[in-house]
Coordinates of C-alpha atoms and ligand atoms in Angstrom, one line a residue:
M79 CA 19.5 3.6 3.8
K80 CA 21.9 1.6 5.1
K81 CA 22.1 -1.6 3.4
M82 CA 21.1 -4.9 5.1
D83 CA 23.8 -7.1 6.1
E84 CA 24.1 -10.9 4.5
S85 CA 23.1 -12.7 7.3
E86 CA 19.9 -10.3 7.9
L87 CA 19.2 -10.6 4.3
K88 CA 19.3 -14.4 4.2
R89 CA 17.3 -14.5 7.1
Q90 CA 14.6 -12.6 5.7
V91 CA 14.7 -14.8 2.3
I92 CA 14.5 -18.0 4.0
E93 CA 11.8 -16.8 6.2
N94 CA 9.8 -15.6 3.0
G95 CA 9.9 -19.3 2.0
N96 CA 9.5 -18.7 -1.6
I97 CA 13.0 -20.2 -2.7
P98 CA 13.8 -20.4 -6.5
R99 CA 13.9 -24.1 -7.1
H100 CA 16.0 -23.1 -10.2
V101 CA 18.6 -20.2 -10.3
A102 CA 20.6 -19.8 -13.8
I103 CA 23.4 -17.4 -14.0
I104 CA 25.2 -15.5 -16.8
M105 CA 28.5 -14.9 -15.2
D106 CA 29.2 -11.9 -17.1
G107 CA 31.9 -9.1 -16.8
N108 CA 35.4 -10.9 -16.0
G109 CA 37.3 -9.2 -18.7
R110 CA 35.8 -5.8 -18.2
W111 CA 36.7 -6.0 -14.2
A112 CA 40.5 -6.7 -15.3
Q113 CA 40.4 -4.3 -17.5
K114 CA 39.1 -1.6 -14.9
R115 CA 42.4 -2.2 -13.0
G116 CA 44.7 -2.7 -16.0
R117 CA 45.1 -6.2 -16.0
P118 CA 44.6 -8.8 -18.6
R119 CA 41.1 -10.2 -19.1
V120 CA 42.5 -13.7 -17.3
F121 CA 43.1 -12.2 -14.1
G122 CA 39.3 -11.5 -14.2
H123 CA 38.3 -14.9 -15.1
Q124 CA 40.7 -15.9 -12.1
Q125 CA 38.8 -13.6 -9.9
G126 CA 35.4 -15.1 -11.2
M127 CA 35.9 -18.4 -9.8
K128 CA 35.7 -16.7 -5.8
S129 CA 32.4 -15.5 -6.8
V130 CA 31.1 -19.1 -8.4
R131 CA 32.2 -20.7 -4.9
A132 CA 30.0 -17.9 -3.0
V133 CA 27.2 -18.6 -5.1
V134 CA 27.2 -22.4 -4.7
E135 CA 27.4 -22.1 -1.1
A136 CA 24.8 -19.3 -1.2
C137 CA 22.3 -21.5 -3.0
R138 CA 22.9 -24.7 -1.1
E139 CA 22.4 -22.2 1.8
L140 CA 18.8 -21.1 0.4
G141 CA 18.1 -24.8 -0.4
C142 CA 17.8 -24.2 -4.1
E143 CA 17.4 -27.7 -6.0
V144 CA 19.5 -26.8 -9.2
L145 CA 21.8 -23.7 -9.8
T146 CA 22.9 -23.6 -13.5
L147 CA 25.9 -21.6 -14.2
Y148 CA 27.1 -20.7 -17.8
A149 CA 30.5 -21.3 -17.8
F150 CA 31.4 -21.5 -21.5
S151 CA 29.3 -20.6 -24.8
E152 CA 29.5 -22.5 -28.1
E153 CA 30.3 -18.8 -29.1
N154 CA 33.1 -18.5 -26.6
W155 CA 35.2 -20.8 -28.9
S156 CA 35.8 -17.6 -31.4
R157 CA 38.0 -16.0 -28.4
P158 CA 41.4 -15.9 -28.6
L159 CA 43.0 -19.1 -28.0
T160 CA 45.1 -18.3 -25.1
E161 CA 41.6 -17.2 -22.9
I162 CA 39.9 -20.4 -24.0
K163 CA 43.0 -22.2 -22.6
A164 CA 42.8 -20.3 -19.4
L165 CA 39.1 -20.5 -19.0
M166 CA 39.5 -24.1 -19.3
R167 CA 42.6 -24.8 -17.2
L168 CA 40.7 -22.4 -14.6
L169 CA 37.5 -24.8 -14.8
Q170 CA 39.5 -27.9 -14.8
N171 CA 41.1 -26.6 -11.3
Y172 CA 37.9 -25.5 -10.0
I173 CA 36.2 -29.0 -10.6
E174 CA 39.4 -30.8 -9.3
K175 CA 39.7 -28.8 -6.2
E176 CA 36.1 -28.7 -5.2
K177 CA 34.5 -31.9 -5.8
Q178 CA 35.2 -33.2 -2.6
N179 CA 33.9 -30.2 -1.1
L180 CA 30.8 -30.2 -3.1
R181 CA 30.2 -34.0 -2.5
S182 CA 30.5 -33.3 1.4
N183 CA 27.9 -30.6 1.2
G184 CA 25.5 -33.2 -1.0
I185 CA 26.1 -31.6 -4.4
R186 CA 25.9 -33.2 -7.4
V187 CA 27.7 -32.1 -10.5
G188 CA 26.0 -32.1 -13.7
C189 CA 26.8 -30.9 -17.3
I190 CA 24.9 -29.5 -20.2
G191 CA 26.8 -28.5 -23.7
R192 CA 28.9 -30.2 -26.3
L193 CA 31.6 -31.5 -24.0
E194 CA 33.0 -33.4 -26.9
K195 CA 34.7 -30.6 -28.0
L196 CA 36.7 -29.8 -25.1
S197 CA 40.3 -31.2 -25.0
D198 CA 41.3 -34.5 -22.6
A199 CA 41.9 -32.8 -19.6
P200 CA 39.0 -30.6 -19.0
R201 CA 36.7 -32.7 -19.9
N202 CA 37.9 -35.8 -17.8
A203 CA 37.8 -33.3 -15.0
I204 CA 34.1 -32.9 -15.5
T205 CA 33.0 -36.3 -16.2
D206 CA 34.9 -37.6 -13.0
A207 CA 33.2 -34.9 -10.9
V208 CA 30.0 -35.7 -12.3
R209 CA 30.7 -39.5 -11.2
F210 CA 32.4 -38.9 -8.2
T211 CA 29.2 -37.0 -6.9
A212 CA 26.5 -38.7 -8.5
D213 CA 24.6 -39.9 -5.5
Q214 CA 24.4 -36.9 -3.5
K215 CA 20.9 -35.2 -3.5
Q216 CA 20.5 -32.0 -1.9
M217 CA 21.5 -29.6 -5.1
L218 CA 22.6 -29.9 -8.8
L219 CA 25.4 -27.8 -9.7
N220 CA 25.0 -28.0 -13.4
L221 CA 27.8 -26.4 -15.9
A222 CA 27.1 -25.2 -18.9
V223 CA 29.9 -25.7 -20.8
S224 CA 30.5 -25.3 -24.4
Y225 CA 26.7 -24.7 -24.5
G226 CA 24.7 -22.9 -26.9
S227 CA 20.9 -22.7 -26.7
R228 CA 20.2 -23.3 -30.5
A229 CA 22.5 -26.3 -30.5
E230 CA 21.0 -27.7 -28.0
I231 CA 17.4 -27.4 -29.9
V232 CA 19.2 -28.6 -32.9
D233 CA 20.2 -31.7 -31.5
A234 CA 16.9 -32.3 -29.8
V235 CA 15.3 -32.2 -33.1
R236 CA 17.5 -34.5 -34.6
R237 CA 16.9 -36.7 -31.8
L238 CA 13.2 -36.8 -32.4
A239 CA 13.4 -36.7 -36.3
G240 CA 15.9 -40.2 -35.8
E241 CA 12.9 -41.7 -33.6
V242 CA 10.3 -40.5 -36.4
A243 CA 12.6 -41.9 -39.1
A244 CA 13.0 -45.2 -37.2
G245 CA 9.2 -45.4 -36.7
R246 CA 9.5 -45.5 -33.0
L247 CA 7.4 -41.7 -32.8
A248 CA 4.7 -40.3 -34.9
P249 CA 5.0 -36.5 -35.9
A250 CA 1.6 -35.9 -34.2
E251 CA 3.3 -37.1 -30.9
I252 CA 6.2 -34.6 -31.1
N253 CA 4.4 -31.5 -28.8
E254 CA 6.0 -29.3 -25.8
T255 CA 6.8 -32.5 -23.3
T256 CA 8.7 -34.7 -26.0
L257 CA 10.9 -31.6 -27.2
A258 CA 11.6 -30.4 -23.7
G259 CA 12.1 -34.3 -23.2
A260 CA 15.2 -34.1 -25.5
L261 CA 16.9 -31.2 -24.5
Y262 CA 19.9 -31.5 -22.4
T263 CA 18.0 -30.0 -19.3
A264 CA 15.5 -33.1 -19.7
D265 CA 15.1 -33.9 -15.9
L266 CA 15.4 -30.6 -14.9
P267 CA 12.6 -27.7 -13.5
D268 CA 12.8 -24.7 -15.9
P269 CA 14.4 -22.1 -14.1
D270 CA 12.6 -20.0 -11.8
L271 CA 15.3 -16.9 -11.9
L272 CA 17.8 -15.9 -14.1
I273 CA 20.8 -13.5 -13.3
R274 CA 23.0 -11.9 -15.6
T275 CA 25.7 -9.7 -14.2
S276 CA 27.5 -6.7 -15.9
G277 CA 24.7 -5.0 -17.0
E278 CA 24.0 -6.6 -20.5
M279 CA 20.1 -7.2 -21.2
R280 CA 20.8 -10.4 -23.6
L281 CA 20.5 -14.0 -23.4
S282 CA 23.7 -14.6 -25.0
N283 CA 21.8 -18.3 -26.6
F284 CA 21.3 -19.2 -23.2
L285 CA 18.2 -21.7 -22.1
L286 CA 16.1 -19.8 -24.7
W287 CA 13.6 -22.7 -24.3
Q288 CA 13.7 -23.0 -20.8
V289 CA 13.5 -19.5 -19.7
A290 CA 10.1 -18.8 -21.4
Y291 CA 8.6 -18.1 -18.1
T292 CA 11.4 -17.3 -16.1
E293 CA 11.9 -14.0 -13.9
I294 CA 15.3 -12.1 -15.3
Y295 CA 17.3 -10.3 -12.9
I296 CA 20.0 -8.0 -14.3
T297 CA 22.5 -6.2 -12.0
D298 CA 25.5 -3.9 -13.1
V299 CA 27.7 -5.7 -10.5
L300 CA 30.6 -7.6 -12.2
W301 CA 30.9 -11.1 -12.2
P302 CA 34.1 -11.1 -10.1
D303 CA 32.5 -8.7 -7.5
F304 CA 29.4 -10.6 -7.0
R305 CA 29.1 -12.2 -3.6
K306 CA 26.4 -14.0 -1.5
Q307 CA 24.9 -10.9 -0.6
N308 CA 24.2 -10.2 -4.2
L309 CA 22.6 -13.6 -4.7
F310 CA 20.5 -13.1 -1.7
E311 CA 19.6 -9.4 -3.2
A312 CA 18.4 -11.2 -6.3
V313 CA 16.1 -13.9 -4.7
A314 CA 15.0 -11.0 -2.6
A315 CA 13.8 -9.2 -5.6
F316 CA 12.5 -12.4 -7.2
Q317 CA 10.5 -12.9 -4.3
K318 CA 8.5 -9.4 -4.8
R319 CA 7.6 -10.3 -8.5
E320 CA 4.1 -11.5 -9.3
R321 CA 4.7 -14.6 -11.7
R322 CA 1.3 -14.6 -13.9
F323 CA 2.2 -17.4 -16.5
G324 CA -0.4 -15.6 -18.9
K325 CA -3.2 -15.3 -16.5
V326 CA -4.6 -12.1 -15.2
E327 CA -5.4 -13.7 -11.0
K328 CA -3.1 -11.9 -8.8
S329 CA -2.7 -15.0 -6.5
G330 CA 0.2 -13.7 -4.9
R331 CA 1.6 -17.5 -4.9
N332 CA 4.6 -16.5 -7.3
N333 CA 5.8 -20.3 -7.7
R334 CA 2.4 -21.6 -9.3
K335 CA 2.8 -22.7 -12.9
P336 CA -0.1 -23.6 -15.0
K337 CA 0.4 -27.2 -14.7
D338 CA 0.1 -27.2 -10.9
K339 CA -3.4 -27.2 -10.2
P340 CA -4.6 -26.0 -7.3
Ligands
LIG580 C1 32.5 -13.8 -18.6 O1 33.1 -12.6 -18.7 C2 33.3 -15.1 -18.7 C3 32.8 -15.6 -20.0 C4 32.3 -15.6 -21.0 C5 33.3 -17.1 -20.3 P1 33.4 -12.1 -20.1 O2 35.0 -12.5 -20.3 O3 32.5 -12.0 -21.0 O4 33.6 -10.5 -19.7 P2 33.2 -9.3 -20.5 O5 31.9 -9.4 -20.8 O6 34.5 -9.1 -21.6 O7 33.4 -7.9 -19.3
LIG581 C1 27.8 -15.1 -22.0 O1 28.5 -14.1 -22.0 C2 28.7 -16.2 -22.0 C3 28.7 -17.1 -20.7 C4 28.7 -15.9 -19.7 C5 29.5 -17.8 -20.8 P1 29.4 -13.2 -23.1 O2 30.1 -12.3 -22.7 O3 29.9 -14.5 -24.4 O4 28.0 -13.0 -24.3 P2 28.0 -11.6 -25.0 O5 29.2 -11.8 -26.3 O6 28.5 -10.3 -24.7 O7 26.6 -11.8 -25.6
LIG582 MG1 31.0 -10.7 -21.6

């Protein structure tokens, strides 16, 4: 069967109308992409930036509210220093080059993770872009950098414990809402769609709390090969899923969460 072309697929996805509010992506496979070509891993990271541009545009075109990109995990600090430096430099370059363009397209930049661990140049580039785009409202580009979900949950619990110790919060007042509200993602809807490239079937410490009812889409495509077409394919697959949230009914309205009363 002939593959549907990108613009036709996009048209159908938009016509369906069920656009995920929040798409989260584990951008994986850069190293393998480079190795397959006999090139150093960093070459794969460089090429991966083209995919970042493509998915940011694609999500903006579809009208997604939030796009979270897993750019660098807490565990990635254990990689060789040269690779870490290259990744940080690429991140900094991307942000510095794109911030004007992001702003012109109504995109606000946000960041989750232990940013304080970054060296000055990439950290300043990110905080500067966050400030520069702060008033944009079309879409949030949320970068997970030095991010680990368990670390995030630990930070949240520590914050709540501090509130309890200070007498401002009773233990019985801690519930799912207060815990979610203490996470880095406090103001964001949970992801509707999680995409992982390069075929790995794991979460690698990404948004563990937030993906409780997220639809997961795994593709063998390596991140540097991922383009708009692939993003539209993922959303089209999402639109065919039936989200039940633990219930039995087949409502067919796959965006409805338990708290969204009819
Ligand atoms: C993803 O590609 C980029 C980051 C994790 C920062 P990898 O570097 O993990 O590539 P593979 O998985 O080794 O192919
Ligand atoms: C997950 O990919 C982290 C990012 C994409 C930033 P990894 O390549 O680090 O994950 P593992 O090691 O395969 O689980
Ligand atoms: Mg990997």
